[in-house]
Amino acid sequence: MLPPFTAMPRRVRIAFWITVSVLSGILILSAWFEQRLRAHLSGVSDYAAQEELWNTISLTREFMNVIKVVRLARYDPTQREELALRYDILASRVHTTQSGTLHNLYGMTQAYRQLLAPLNALFQQFDPLFEDGLDNVEIERLAQTLDQLEPQFHQTVQLIQERFSDQLIRNQRLIVALGEWRIALLVLQFLLLLFFAFIALRELWRSETRSRELEEARRVALDASAAKTRFLASVSHEMRTPLTAIIGYTEQVLALNSLPPAQRRQLEHVRQSGTYLSSLIGNVLDVSKIEAGRVHVVEDTVCMAEVATDLRGIFELQAASRGLQFTLTLDPAVPPYLHLDGGKWRQILINLIGNAIKFTEHGAVHAHIDALQPADKLMLRMQVIDTGLGISIEEQARLFNPFEQTASGKLLGGTGLGLVISRDYARHLGGDITVESVPGRGSTFTATVHAQPAMAPPPADEKDAPRLDGLKLVIAEDQEINRELMRDILTQAGAQVRATDNGLSVLDELTTDPACDCVLLDYNMPGLDGLAAARALRARGWSGRIVMISAGLQPEPDKLAAAGIDQWLPKPFSALRLLQAARGEVQEGAAPAAAVQSELLESLETMCGRLGCTPQRWLELAERGLARVETLLAHYANSDNTQDKQRHAHSARGIALQIGATALATALADLEQHPDTAPTTPVRECYAQTRAAVAELAQTNFLSGTTRDAP
């Protein structure tokens, strides 16, 4: 493929323009010569002109015939009819000649006047006489007039014939000259093409020489790159060791309540800078691994519902803080559990969505996850659509180059490595990342990876669940089913639990009795939501532990820290996760293993293992939870307020996730994201099917000790 014209060497461009100019000049001259040649050839082969010359000769013959008959008519009256006929023929010849090519060739020249003007005068004089009949006197006078015209007539005809002959000679000479010029142009064109053929061969030879030199330089550069990669990896690892200590000790100092505000602000800057530097070092390490070819794919089982929930939690508040609308939809046709490298897949999604929010000033960012089914393997796809600044065609060409940034990217900051790493990961996973963008209208990034439907690993072993003996806890959850479940789990672990259904009640509880070790707040509650309640508690000086629980909407860690929240616990949660969160022991990546998800319900073993309850207890919770979901759907249908609809759908979705009704939770997520447009019929159909599945479980022999998967 040829490089762009502007990227060619300057001498090549100069040679190109010289070639175009010379060849264009040759083409123009050839066309001009051809036109001239055709014009003169047409003059030589002009049959009309030759016919008119013949008419001139015929005119001469008829003129002589008239003279002959006039002389006979002087003495023989019987020749008068013949005279009238010859006179008419001569008049006709004059008329034809006068209106034909001769007039076009000579116009009103002297030759034309000498030939035709006297004849016209003759006809004007004798036409009336011929109509009345000529007498001897008039015939004598006609004879005298013709005798006077005869010498001049012959001289003029000879002049016309000479001029026609001269014109033929001139055209012939011009044709010869034009032919010679044409041959000269062909010779020039041949020499020019020969010259550029020589240049092309010389450039080809130079190109071959440069290719050998470049290959050698490439080998040297690869060796240098490998050495650089080893150096970067070594130095980066060495840098991360003290950086980890810097961030860790900074966070410990920030945890001190006695820290003065000025020092706290300075240490916050240190922590933020350290975190940012850590991410940059991580990107450098990733690029080093990619360049060194040491990217390893570590596949595991990924729960797609958890991925979608995590992404919503990470980005919804971030988008809202910028005045943007963020939505993420998961196609129900996507298998609930997939076998792929979950870490790299999450990094790709976080990078693309984060970039979309970062470079969108107003409007919306929408992410959609679905699955394509080619002949050989399932292809997982996510499209991120934004209404941001857009990317020009020129910038798209270098968008995936390391350390390359768009004009807007340079203004907003960054390293220019995120997309490079993400695309390389996508290609290692059998897919790719593509972009479609229109400047000023937004962009669409599409990420694809290969995946396989998978069975989830068995539920986590919770025999070593931590104890909460002596801890005092407060629960704020507006859904009774979830509130009762958490109370049971925490009470069985030895904690003293107080439960409320809204954020205002939490404030009242702690005002009355501030002796509390941990508060567990639901994110979406009527009146005062969890985030506002956490801020209010910190504003009042309460220093205990706060855990935020929700089915989605997880903010960034900085946002949680700003509100004084210590831990985020996503729904559905296991008993172990809840106990660890209450004790402050939840570690990153400690989420319980996902369970097998059927068309409607997770398996009974998985649900009981996650909640730490018996099958009888789970059936009781499921029946009460579905009853509450039905009530919330009725509230949803009767409400005209968009925020109230979202709150009802969110609460119903949280209950569905907690009891293992994942299909119903997915349908409710659509109502939560599109409260004004999403139809409720699919949700109610899914609800009826889920209720029937639970009823079937209640009628089987599960309660007698045998187990099988739910339908």
Tab-separated table of C-alpha atoms in Angstrom, residues 120-479:
chain	number	residue	atom	x	y	z
A	120	ASN	CA	-25.989	40.004	-61.717
A	121	ALA	CA	-26.089	43.355	-63.422
A	122	LEU	CA	-26.567	41.558	-66.758
A	123	PHE	CA	-29.506	39.565	-65.378
A	124	GLN	CA	-31.123	42.652	-63.903
A	125	GLN	CA	-30.898	44.342	-67.289
A	126	PHE	CA	-32.055	41.510	-69.575
A	127	ASP	CA	-34.460	39.482	-67.411
A	128	PRO	CA	-37.459	41.748	-68.249
A	129	LEU	CA	-36.515	41.683	-71.941
A	130	PHE	CA	-36.451	37.877	-72.058
A	131	GLU	CA	-39.907	37.801	-70.501
A	132	ASP	CA	-41.255	40.022	-73.329
A	133	GLY	CA	-39.155	38.421	-76.045
A	134	LEU	CA	-35.941	39.796	-77.566
A	135	ASP	CA	-35.797	41.632	-80.898
A	136	ASN	CA	-32.727	41.869	-83.077
A	137	VAL	CA	-31.509	45.107	-81.499
A	138	GLU	CA	-31.701	43.653	-77.986
A	139	ILE	CA	-29.965	40.479	-79.128
A	140	GLU	CA	-27.194	42.579	-80.632
A	141	ARG	CA	-26.857	44.557	-77.456
A	142	LEU	CA	-26.738	41.286	-75.389
A	143	ALA	CA	-24.009	39.974	-77.688
A	144	GLN	CA	-21.948	43.128	-77.232
A	145	THR	CA	-22.369	42.976	-73.424
A	146	LEU	CA	-21.287	39.335	-73.313
A	147	ASP	CA	-18.271	40.055	-75.519
A	148	GLN	CA	-17.217	42.777	-73.087
A	149	LEU	CA	-17.612	40.453	-70.076
A	150	GLU	CA	-15.866	37.457	-71.605
A	151	PRO	CA	-12.185	38.431	-70.961
A	152	GLN	CA	-12.917	39.579	-67.397
A	153	PHE	CA	-14.989	36.438	-66.758
A	154	HIS	CA	-12.166	34.105	-67.841
A	155	GLN	CA	-9.606	36.042	-65.823
A	156	THR	CA	-11.743	35.867	-62.657
A	157	VAL	CA	-12.411	32.133	-63.018
A	158	GLN	CA	-8.684	31.537	-63.431
A	159	LEU	CA	-7.996	33.608	-60.284
A	160	ILE	CA	-10.477	31.531	-58.281
A	161	GLN	CA	-8.913	28.270	-59.459
A	162	GLU	CA	-5.435	29.556	-58.573
A	163	ARG	CA	-6.536	30.534	-55.077
A	164	PHE	CA	-8.092	27.131	-54.512
A	165	SER	CA	-4.842	25.490	-55.674
A	166	ASP	CA	-2.785	27.736	-53.370
A	167	GLN	CA	-4.984	26.803	-50.425
A	168	LEU	CA	-4.447	23.108	-51.119
A	169	ILE	CA	-0.664	23.637	-51.219
A	170	ARG	CA	-0.682	25.580	-47.928
A	171	ASN	CA	-2.746	22.889	-46.187
A	172	GLN	CA	-0.401	20.202	-47.429
A	173	ARG	CA	2.637	22.038	-46.109
A	174	LEU	CA	0.953	22.642	-42.724
A	175	ILE	CA	-0.026	18.987	-42.483
A	176	VAL	CA	3.579	17.996	-43.058
A	177	ALA	CA	4.773	20.477	-40.417
A	178	LEU	CA	2.212	19.294	-37.893
A	179	GLY	CA	3.227	15.700	-38.523
A	180	GLU	CA	6.860	16.587	-37.868
A	181	TRP	CA	5.918	18.305	-34.609
A	182	ARG	CA	3.852	15.306	-33.652
A	183	ILE	CA	6.824	12.997	-34.200
A	184	ALA	CA	8.974	15.343	-32.108
A	185	LEU	CA	6.463	15.227	-29.263
A	186	LEU	CA	6.372	11.435	-29.382
A	187	VAL	CA	10.158	11.331	-29.218
A	188	LEU	CA	10.103	13.751	-26.264
A	189	GLN	CA	7.489	11.656	-24.510
A	190	PHE	CA	9.526	8.504	-25.054
A	191	LEU	CA	12.685	10.167	-23.701
A	192	LEU	CA	10.770	11.463	-20.681
A	193	LEU	CA	9.323	8.033	-19.907
A	194	LEU	CA	12.764	6.504	-20.352
A	195	PHE	CA	14.174	9.052	-17.905
A	196	PHE	CA	11.568	8.276	-15.256
A	197	ALA	CA	11.969	4.548	-15.817
A	198	PHE	CA	15.647	5.041	-15.002
A	199	ILE	CA	14.717	6.993	-11.866
A	200	ALA	CA	12.235	4.286	-10.829
A	201	LEU	CA	14.859	1.548	-11.245
A	202	ARG	CA	17.355	3.572	-9.261
A	203	GLU	CA	14.794	4.156	-6.482
A	204	LEU	CA	13.965	0.453	-6.469
A	205	TRP	CA	17.623	-0.371	-5.995
A	206	ARG	CA	17.892	2.184	-3.221
A	207	SER	CA	14.708	0.819	-1.642
A	208	GLU	CA	16.141	-2.680	-1.580
A	209	THR	CA	19.293	-1.342	0.009
A	210	ARG	CA	17.284	0.608	2.591
A	211	SER	CA	15.151	-2.477	3.316
A	212	ARG	CA	18.255	-4.456	4.192
A	213	GLU	CA	19.495	-1.600	6.358
A	214	LEU	CA	16.114	-1.224	8.050
A	215	GLU	CA	15.909	-4.941	8.755
A	216	GLU	CA	19.248	-4.763	10.458
A	217	ALA	CA	18.163	-1.639	12.360
A	218	ARG	CA	14.924	-3.387	13.328
A	219	ARG	CA	16.838	-6.291	14.792
A	220	VAL	CA	18.994	-3.911	16.794
A	221	ALA	CA	15.910	-1.967	17.908
A	222	LEU	CA	14.157	-5.158	19.031
A	223	ASP	CA	17.161	-6.075	21.103
A	224	ALA	CA	17.191	-2.584	22.586
A	225	SER	CA	13.438	-2.733	23.219
A	226	ALA	CA	13.802	-6.035	25.007
A	227	ALA	CA	16.540	-4.545	27.161
A	228	LYS	CA	14.377	-1.479	27.815
A	229	THR	CA	11.438	-3.685	28.749
A	230	ARG	CA	13.543	-5.627	31.224
A	231	PHE	CA	14.831	-2.361	32.666
A	232	LEU	CA	11.348	-0.825	32.967
A	233	ALA	CA	9.953	-3.932	34.572
A	234	SER	CA	12.788	-4.043	37.086
A	235	VAL	CA	12.666	-0.342	37.922
A	236	SER	CA	8.852	-0.304	38.080
A	237	HIS	CA	8.803	-3.172	40.527
A	238	GLU	CA	11.453	-1.453	42.603
A	239	MET	CA	9.414	1.768	42.578
A	240	ARG	CA	6.190	0.053	43.607
A	241	THR	CA	7.725	-1.353	46.773
A	242	PRO	CA	8.403	2.022	48.471
A	243	LEU	CA	5.288	3.512	46.843
A	244	THR	CA	3.120	0.898	48.532
A	245	ALA	CA	4.614	1.874	51.873
A	246	ILE	CA	4.045	5.573	51.126
A	247	ILE	CA	0.367	5.054	50.293
A	248	GLY	CA	-0.190	2.645	53.173
A	249	TYR	CA	1.352	4.824	55.860
A	250	THR	CA	-0.378	7.897	54.437
A	251	GLU	CA	-3.741	6.166	54.768
A	252	GLN	CA	-2.896	5.141	58.325
A	253	VAL	CA	-2.035	8.713	59.268
A	254	LEU	CA	-5.215	9.963	57.573
A	255	ALA	CA	-7.214	7.558	59.732
A	256	LEU	CA	-6.176	9.506	62.831
A	257	ASN	CA	-9.008	11.706	64.055
A	258	SER	CA	-6.608	14.104	65.742
A	259	LEU	CA	-4.993	15.140	62.480
A	260	PRO	CA	-5.189	18.937	61.859
A	261	PRO	CA	-7.218	19.913	58.758
A	262	ALA	CA	-4.243	21.466	56.957
A	263	GLN	CA	-2.101	18.375	57.406
A	264	ARG	CA	-5.021	16.134	56.447
A	265	ARG	CA	-5.435	18.087	53.208
A	266	GLN	CA	-1.723	17.808	52.455
A	267	LEU	CA	-1.698	14.089	53.163
A	268	GLU	CA	-4.771	13.638	50.953
A	269	HIS	CA	-2.754	15.176	48.129
A	270	VAL	CA	0.105	12.809	48.898
A	271	ARG	CA	-2.239	9.808	48.865
A	272	GLN	CA	-3.941	10.876	45.627
A	273	SER	CA	-0.604	11.530	43.928
A	274	GLY	CA	0.715	8.198	45.141
A	275	THR	CA	-2.356	6.385	43.849
A	276	TYR	CA	-2.058	8.113	40.484
A	277	LEU	CA	1.651	7.285	40.295
A	278	SER	CA	0.864	3.677	41.146
A	279	SER	CA	-1.624	3.473	38.258
A	280	LEU	CA	0.944	4.975	35.879
A	281	ILE	CA	3.535	2.431	36.955
A	282	GLY	CA	0.960	-0.293	36.453
A	283	ASN	CA	0.341	0.913	32.915
A	284	VAL	CA	4.073	0.968	32.199
A	285	LEU	CA	4.379	-2.589	33.493
A	286	ASP	CA	1.465	-3.677	31.329
A	287	VAL	CA	3.029	-2.127	28.239
A	288	SER	CA	6.355	-3.754	29.106
A	289	LYS	CA	4.680	-7.144	29.351
A	290	ILE	CA	2.920	-6.577	26.028
A	291	GLU	CA	6.111	-5.557	24.257
A	292	ALA	CA	7.981	-8.489	25.757
A	293	GLY	CA	5.250	-10.909	24.698
A	294	ARG	CA	4.672	-12.040	28.273
A	295	VAL	CA	0.921	-11.455	28.462
A	296	HIS	CA	-0.657	-14.579	29.913
A	297	VAL	CA	-4.351	-15.355	29.718
A	298	VAL	CA	-5.666	-16.662	33.041
A	299	GLU	CA	-9.210	-17.846	32.515
A	300	ASP	CA	-11.736	-18.288	35.286
A	301	THR	CA	-15.495	-18.237	35.708
A	302	VAL	CA	-17.028	-14.777	35.544
A	303	CYS	CA	-20.549	-13.887	36.649
A	304	MET	CA	-21.833	-11.369	34.079
A	305	ALA	CA	-24.483	-9.992	36.444
A	306	GLU	CA	-21.764	-9.153	38.977
A	307	VAL	CA	-19.655	-7.507	36.257
A	308	ALA	CA	-22.601	-5.336	35.208
A	309	THR	CA	-23.376	-4.454	38.838
A	310	ASP	CA	-19.757	-3.541	39.525
A	311	LEU	CA	-19.587	-1.315	36.452
A	312	ARG	CA	-22.792	0.481	37.375
A	313	GLY	CA	-21.497	1.033	40.865
A	314	ILE	CA	-18.191	2.393	39.639
A	315	PHE	CA	-19.510	4.803	37.037
A	316	GLU	CA	-23.091	5.896	37.782
A	317	LEU	CA	-22.214	8.429	40.472
A	318	GLN	CA	-19.104	9.475	38.575
A	319	ALA	CA	-21.252	10.260	35.537
A	320	ALA	CA	-23.890	11.971	37.674
A	321	SER	CA	-21.246	14.244	39.211
A	322	ARG	CA	-20.416	15.453	35.686
A	323	GLY	CA	-24.074	15.959	34.813
A	324	LEU	CA	-24.143	12.929	32.518
A	325	GLN	CA	-26.626	10.093	32.214
A	326	PHE	CA	-24.975	6.676	32.417
A	327	THR	CA	-26.759	3.440	31.574
A	328	LEU	CA	-25.461	-0.101	31.256
A	329	THR	CA	-27.587	-2.914	29.884
A	330	LEU	CA	-26.881	-6.630	29.859
A	331	ASP	CA	-28.555	-8.624	27.113
A	332	PRO	CA	-30.598	-11.450	28.694
A	333	ALA	CA	-29.284	-13.764	25.973
A	334	VAL	CA	-25.757	-13.532	27.436
A	335	PRO	CA	-25.006	-16.706	29.421
A	336	PRO	CA	-24.985	-15.875	33.152
A	337	TYR	CA	-21.522	-17.361	33.668
A	338	LEU	CA	-18.679	-17.312	31.169
A	339	HIS	CA	-15.192	-18.784	31.093
A	340	LEU	CA	-12.631	-16.095	30.203
A	341	ASP	CA	-9.905	-13.911	31.696
A	342	GLY	CA	-12.136	-11.845	33.955
A	343	GLY	CA	-9.400	-9.483	35.125
A	344	LYS	CA	-8.431	-8.384	31.632
A	345	TRP	CA	-12.086	-8.202	30.535
A	346	ARG	CA	-12.941	-5.919	33.470
A	347	GLN	CA	-9.902	-3.743	32.777
A	348	ILE	CA	-11.003	-3.317	29.151
A	349	LEU	CA	-14.551	-2.346	30.167
A	350	ILE	CA	-13.442	0.044	32.914
A	351	ASN	CA	-11.008	1.747	30.555
A	352	LEU	CA	-13.534	2.257	27.755
A	353	ILE	CA	-16.355	3.468	30.012
A	354	GLY	CA	-13.980	5.688	31.997
A	355	ASN	CA	-12.691	7.306	28.810
A	356	ALA	CA	-16.242	7.865	27.540
A	357	ILE	CA	-17.243	9.679	30.749
A	358	LYS	CA	-13.965	11.587	30.859
A	359	PHE	CA	-14.312	12.976	27.342
A	360	THR	CA	-18.073	13.653	27.408
A	361	GLU	CA	-19.038	17.114	28.588
A	362	HIS	CA	-22.815	16.775	28.281
A	363	GLY	CA	-25.342	14.194	27.210
A	364	ALA	CA	-25.112	10.507	28.005
A	365	VAL	CA	-22.874	7.457	28.019
A	366	HIS	CA	-24.484	4.095	27.290
A	367	ALA	CA	-22.808	0.688	27.571
A	368	HIS	CA	-24.407	-2.479	26.257
A	369	ILE	CA	-23.097	-6.015	26.740
A	370	ASP	CA	-24.330	-8.769	24.446
A	371	ALA	CA	-23.058	-11.939	22.825
A	372	LEU	CA	-22.519	-12.940	19.220
A	373	GLN	CA	-22.617	-16.593	18.242
A	374	PRO	CA	-20.226	-17.334	15.345
A	375	ALA	CA	-19.669	-20.843	14.078
A	376	ASP	CA	-16.721	-21.736	16.311
A	377	LYS	CA	-16.956	-19.809	19.578
A	378	LEU	CA	-19.151	-17.371	21.456
A	379	MET	CA	-18.038	-13.754	21.074
A	380	LEU	CA	-18.736	-11.455	24.033
A	381	ARG	CA	-19.179	-7.829	22.981
A	382	MET	CA	-19.554	-4.501	24.712
A	383	GLN	CA	-20.389	-1.243	22.952
A	384	VAL	CA	-19.754	2.086	24.690
A	385	ILE	CA	-21.654	4.948	23.049
A	386	ASP	CA	-21.138	8.551	24.138
A	387	THR	CA	-22.182	12.020	23.026
A	388	GLY	CA	-18.758	13.489	23.678
A	389	LEU	CA	-16.189	15.435	21.698
A	390	GLY	CA	-15.667	12.843	18.998
A	391	ILE	CA	-12.411	11.898	17.283
A	392	SER	CA	-11.252	13.034	13.848
A	393	ILE	CA	-10.202	10.545	11.169
A	394	GLU	CA	-6.580	11.670	11.483
A	395	GLU	CA	-6.545	11.110	15.251
A	396	GLN	CA	-8.277	7.733	14.935
A	397	ALA	CA	-5.345	6.502	12.850
A	398	ARG	CA	-2.961	6.924	15.795
A	399	LEU	CA	-5.422	6.429	18.638
A	400	PHE	CA	-4.042	3.010	19.555
A	401	ASN	CA	-0.357	3.988	19.401
A	402	PRO	CA	1.525	3.993	22.726
A	403	PHE	CA	1.722	7.411	24.396
A	404	GLU	CA	-0.375	8.963	21.612
A	405	GLN	CA	-3.225	11.234	22.667
A	406	THR	CA	-5.942	13.143	20.882
A	407	ALA	CA	-6.105	16.918	21.154
A	408	SER	CA	-8.786	16.662	23.833
A	409	GLY	CA	-6.791	13.958	25.609
A	410	LYS	CA	-3.816	16.276	25.933
A	411	LEU	CA	-6.055	18.905	27.533
A	412	LEU	CA	-7.628	16.479	30.026
A	413	GLY	CA	-4.457	14.584	30.869
A	414	GLY	CA	-3.466	10.935	30.831
A	415	THR	CA	-0.652	8.741	29.579
A	416	GLY	CA	-2.061	7.503	26.293
A	417	LEU	CA	-1.561	3.878	27.342
A	418	GLY	CA	-5.055	2.775	28.361
A	419	LEU	CA	-6.412	2.074	24.899
A	420	VAL	CA	-3.168	0.414	23.811
A	421	ILE	CA	-3.288	-1.983	26.747
A	422	SER	CA	-7.010	-2.610	26.353
A	423	ARG	CA	-6.795	-3.433	22.651
A	424	ASP	CA	-3.833	-5.727	23.178
A	425	TYR	CA	-5.713	-7.552	25.946
A	426	ALA	CA	-8.771	-7.855	23.691
A	427	ARG	CA	-6.647	-9.353	20.914
A	428	HIS	CA	-5.027	-11.785	23.347
A	429	LEU	CA	-8.560	-12.858	24.291
A	430	GLY	CA	-9.433	-13.509	20.645
A	431	GLY	CA	-11.243	-10.225	19.939
A	432	ASP	CA	-10.447	-6.596	19.205
A	433	ILE	CA	-11.398	-2.990	19.927
A	434	THR	CA	-12.725	-0.768	17.149
A	435	VAL	CA	-13.932	2.823	17.088
A	436	GLU	CA	-16.446	4.793	15.052
A	437	SER	CA	-16.568	8.521	15.689
A	438	VAL	CA	-17.857	11.784	14.258
A	439	PRO	CA	-16.229	14.978	15.620
A	440	GLY	CA	-18.721	16.956	17.671
A	441	ARG	CA	-21.274	14.109	17.779
A	442	GLY	CA	-19.632	11.393	19.857
A	443	SER	CA	-17.922	8.023	19.566
A	444	THR	CA	-18.745	4.330	19.695
A	445	PHE	CA	-16.083	1.938	20.996
A	446	THR	CA	-16.709	-1.781	20.493
A	447	ALA	CA	-14.755	-4.397	22.461
A	448	THR	CA	-15.018	-8.102	21.695
A	449	VAL	CA	-13.460	-11.196	23.304
A	450	HIS	CA	-13.946	-14.933	22.926
A	451	ALA	CA	-15.675	-16.723	25.797
A	452	GLN	CA	-17.341	-20.006	26.638
A	453	PRO	CA	-20.474	-20.647	28.725
A	454	ALA	CA	-19.418	-22.131	32.061
A	455	MET	CA	-20.734	-23.675	35.242
A	456	ALA	CA	-20.049	-21.700	38.384
A	457	PRO	CA	-17.733	-23.123	41.050
A	458	PRO	CA	-19.306	-24.512	44.226
A	459	PRO	CA	-20.322	-22.039	46.936
A	460	ALA	CA	-17.682	-20.788	49.302
A	461	ASP	CA	-17.045	-22.764	52.465
A	462	GLU	CA	-18.266	-20.696	55.376
A	463	LYS	CA	-17.502	-23.068	58.251
A	464	ASP	CA	-14.910	-20.601	59.541
A	465	ALA	CA	-17.231	-17.585	59.484
A	466	PRO	CA	-16.080	-14.870	61.890
A	467	ARG	CA	-17.889	-14.178	65.151
A	468	LEU	CA	-19.304	-10.796	66.159
A	469	ASP	CA	-19.590	-11.383	69.885
A	470	GLY	CA	-19.928	-8.098	71.754
A	471	LEU	CA	-20.339	-5.910	68.665
A	472	LYS	CA	-23.248	-3.481	68.531
A	473	LEU	CA	-24.693	-2.936	65.060
A	474	VAL	CA	-27.423	-0.801	63.470
A	475	ILE	CA	-29.132	-1.840	60.215
A	476	ALA	CA	-30.930	0.648	57.934
A	477	GLU	CA	-32.769	-1.214	55.146
A	478	ASP	CA	-36.158	-0.199	53.759
A	479	GLN	CA	-37.034	-3.721	52.574
